[in-house]
Amino acid sequence: MVGFENDYEIMIESPNIIKRKGTKSFKGIVGEYYNRDGIVAVELNGKMYLKNDLIERQFKKIRC
């Protein structure tokens, strides 16, 4: 995953599940939270990020 290449990976298909690299079970899936505006956020390496921003950053380089 862009910006977290050594720690996390993101699925290509929706709902774009984010999980820790190297985990094969559901235990590695990152929890999702809703912020006060109702937008999905995830905690990566102890910091909160908006999931839609992470998806945009990941896939913007392959869009036409």
mmCIF file with all atom_site columns, C-alpha atoms in Angstrom:
data_model
loop_
_atom_site.group_PDB
_atom_site.id
_atom_site.type_symbol
_atom_site.label_atom_id
_atom_site.label_alt_id
_atom_site.label_comp_id
_atom_site.label_asym_id
_atom_site.label_entity_id
_atom_site.label_seq_id
_atom_site.pdbx_PDB_ins_code
_atom_site.Cartn_x
_atom_site.Cartn_y
_atom_site.Cartn_z
_atom_site.occupancy
_atom_site.B_iso_or_equiv
_atom_site.pdbx_formal_charge
_atom_site.auth_seq_id
_atom_site.auth_comp_id
_atom_site.auth_asym_id
_atom_site.auth_atom_id
_atom_site.pdbx_PDB_model_num
ATOM 1  C CA . MET A 1 1  ? 0.000   0.000   0.000   1.00 0.00 ? 1  MET A CA 1
ATOM 2  C CA . VAL A 1 2  ? 1.399   3.393   -0.991  1.00 0.00 ? 2  VAL A CA 1
ATOM 3  C CA . GLY A 1 3  ? 3.083   4.991   2.021   1.00 0.00 ? 3  GLY A CA 1
ATOM 4  C CA . PHE A 1 4  ? 2.905   1.736   4.014   1.00 0.00 ? 4  PHE A CA 1
ATOM 5  C CA . GLU A 1 5  ? 4.663   -0.689  1.667   1.00 0.00 ? 5  GLU A CA 1
ATOM 6  C CA . ASN A 1 6  ? 6.280   -2.738  4.432   1.00 0.00 ? 6  ASN A CA 1
ATOM 7  C CA . ASP A 1 7  ? 3.293   -2.888  6.781   1.00 0.00 ? 7  ASP A CA 1
ATOM 8  C CA . TYR A 1 8  ? -0.079  -3.037  5.010   1.00 0.00 ? 8  TYR A CA 1
ATOM 9  C CA . GLU A 1 9  ? -1.787  -4.166  1.813   1.00 0.00 ? 9  GLU A CA 1
ATOM 10 C CA . ILE A 1 10 ? -5.129  -3.162  0.316   1.00 0.00 ? 10 ILE A CA 1
ATOM 11 C CA . MET A 1 11 ? -7.478  -5.266  -1.779  1.00 0.00 ? 11 MET A CA 1
ATOM 12 C CA . ILE A 1 12 ? -8.206  -4.119  -5.322  1.00 0.00 ? 12 ILE A CA 1
ATOM 13 C CA . GLU A 1 13 ? -11.924 -4.926  -5.190  1.00 0.00 ? 13 GLU A CA 1
ATOM 14 C CA . SER A 1 14 ? -14.478 -3.033  -3.142  1.00 0.00 ? 14 SER A CA 1
ATOM 15 C CA . PRO A 1 15 ? -14.777 -2.835  -0.131  1.00 0.00 ? 15 PRO A CA 1
ATOM 16 C CA . ASN A 1 16 ? -10.961 -2.448  -0.351  1.00 0.00 ? 16 ASN A CA 1
ATOM 17 C CA . ILE A 1 17 ? -10.128 -4.329  2.842   1.00 0.00 ? 17 ILE A CA 1
ATOM 18 C CA . ILE A 1 18 ? -6.851  -3.239  4.434   1.00 0.00 ? 18 ILE A CA 1
ATOM 19 C CA . LYS A 1 19 ? -4.770  -5.793  6.333   1.00 0.00 ? 19 LYS A CA 1
ATOM 20 C CA . ARG A 1 20 ? -1.328  -6.224  7.801   1.00 0.00 ? 20 ARG A CA 1
ATOM 21 C CA . LYS A 1 21 ? 1.171   -7.758  5.411   1.00 0.00 ? 21 LYS A CA 1
ATOM 22 C CA . GLY A 1 22 ? 2.086   -11.330 6.113   1.00 0.00 ? 22 GLY A CA 1
ATOM 23 C CA . THR A 1 23 ? -1.146  -12.260 7.896   1.00 0.00 ? 23 THR A CA 1
ATOM 24 C CA . LYS A 1 24 ? -3.362  -14.869 6.319   1.00 0.00 ? 24 LYS A CA 1
ATOM 25 C CA . SER A 1 25 ? -6.198  -14.838 8.823   1.00 0.00 ? 25 SER A CA 1
ATOM 26 C CA . PHE A 1 26 ? -8.912  -12.327 9.611   1.00 0.00 ? 26 PHE A CA 1
ATOM 27 C CA . LYS A 1 27 ? -6.876  -11.201 12.642  1.00 0.00 ? 27 LYS A CA 1
ATOM 28 C CA . GLY A 1 28 ? -4.728  -9.063  10.335  1.00 0.00 ? 28 GLY A CA 1
ATOM 29 C CA . ILE A 1 29 ? -7.653  -7.041  8.982   1.00 0.00 ? 29 ILE A CA 1
ATOM 30 C CA . VAL A 1 30 ? -7.538  -3.411  10.093  1.00 0.00 ? 30 VAL A CA 1
ATOM 31 C CA . GLY A 1 31 ? -10.600 -2.212  12.011  1.00 0.00 ? 31 GLY A CA 1
ATOM 32 C CA . GLU A 1 32 ? -12.727 0.512   10.470  1.00 0.00 ? 32 GLU A CA 1
ATOM 33 C CA . TYR A 1 33 ? -14.277 3.376   12.404  1.00 0.00 ? 33 TYR A CA 1
ATOM 34 C CA . TYR A 1 34 ? -16.637 6.194   11.524  1.00 0.00 ? 34 TYR A CA 1
ATOM 35 C CA . ASN A 1 35 ? -15.425 9.677   12.351  1.00 0.00 ? 35 ASN A CA 1
ATOM 36 C CA . ARG A 1 36 ? -17.785 12.418  13.527  1.00 0.00 ? 36 ARG A CA 1
ATOM 37 C CA . ASP A 1 37 ? -18.677 13.230  9.895   1.00 0.00 ? 37 ASP A CA 1
ATOM 38 C CA . GLY A 1 38 ? -19.665 9.617   9.175   1.00 0.00 ? 38 GLY A CA 1
ATOM 39 C CA . ILE A 1 39 ? -16.614 8.902   7.010   1.00 0.00 ? 39 ILE A CA 1
ATOM 40 C CA . VAL A 1 40 ? -14.779 5.587   7.366   1.00 0.00 ? 40 VAL A CA 1
ATOM 41 C CA . ALA A 1 41 ? -11.362 5.900   9.010   1.00 0.00 ? 41 ALA A CA 1
ATOM 42 C CA . VAL A 1 42 ? -8.671  3.331   9.832   1.00 0.00 ? 42 VAL A CA 1
ATOM 43 C CA . GLU A 1 43 ? -5.745  3.343   12.241  1.00 0.00 ? 43 GLU A CA 1
ATOM 44 C CA . LEU A 1 44 ? -2.395  2.536   10.642  1.00 0.00 ? 44 LEU A CA 1
ATOM 45 C CA . ASN A 1 45 ? 0.772   2.530   12.730  1.00 0.00 ? 45 ASN A CA 1
ATOM 46 C CA . GLY A 1 46 ? -1.019  4.406   15.512  1.00 0.00 ? 46 GLY A CA 1
ATOM 47 C CA . LYS A 1 47 ? -2.373  7.233   13.333  1.00 0.00 ? 47 LYS A CA 1
ATOM 48 C CA . MET A 1 48 ? -5.910  7.683   11.956  1.00 0.00 ? 48 MET A CA 1
ATOM 49 C CA . TYR A 1 49 ? -6.467  8.039   8.200   1.00 0.00 ? 49 TYR A CA 1
ATOM 50 C CA . LEU A 1 50 ? -9.609  8.453   6.112   1.00 0.00 ? 50 LEU A CA 1
ATOM 51 C CA . LYS A 1 51 ? -10.068 5.250   4.139   1.00 0.00 ? 51 LYS A CA 1
ATOM 52 C CA . ASN A 1 52 ? -11.212 7.050   0.978   1.00 0.00 ? 52 ASN A CA 1
ATOM 53 C CA . ASP A 1 53 ? -7.977  9.114   1.005   1.00 0.00 ? 53 ASP A CA 1
ATOM 54 C CA . LEU A 1 54 ? -5.889  5.936   1.262   1.00 0.00 ? 54 LEU A CA 1
ATOM 55 C CA . ILE A 1 55 ? -7.828  4.326   -1.602  1.00 0.00 ? 55 ILE A CA 1
ATOM 56 C CA . GLU A 1 56 ? -7.382  7.421   -3.763  1.00 0.00 ? 56 GLU A CA 1
ATOM 57 C CA . ARG A 1 57 ? -3.646  7.561   -3.021  1.00 0.00 ? 57 ARG A CA 1
ATOM 58 C CA . GLN A 1 58 ? -3.268  3.852   -3.798  1.00 0.00 ? 58 GLN A CA 1
ATOM 59 C CA . PHE A 1 59 ? -5.132  3.747   -7.079  1.00 0.00 ? 59 PHE A CA 1
ATOM 60 C CA . LYS A 1 60 ? -4.716  7.235   -8.575  1.00 0.00 ? 60 LYS A CA 1
ATOM 61 C CA . LYS A 1 61 ? -1.527  6.228   -10.370 1.00 0.00 ? 61 LYS A CA 1
ATOM 62 C CA . ILE A 1 62 ? -3.338  3.546   -12.402 1.00 0.00 ? 62 ILE A CA 1
ATOM 63 C CA . ARG A 1 63 ? -6.364  5.630   -13.423 1.00 0.00 ? 63 ARG A CA 1
ATOM 64 C CA . CYS A 1 64 ? -6.602  6.822   -17.032 1.00 0.00 ? 64 CYS A CA 1
#
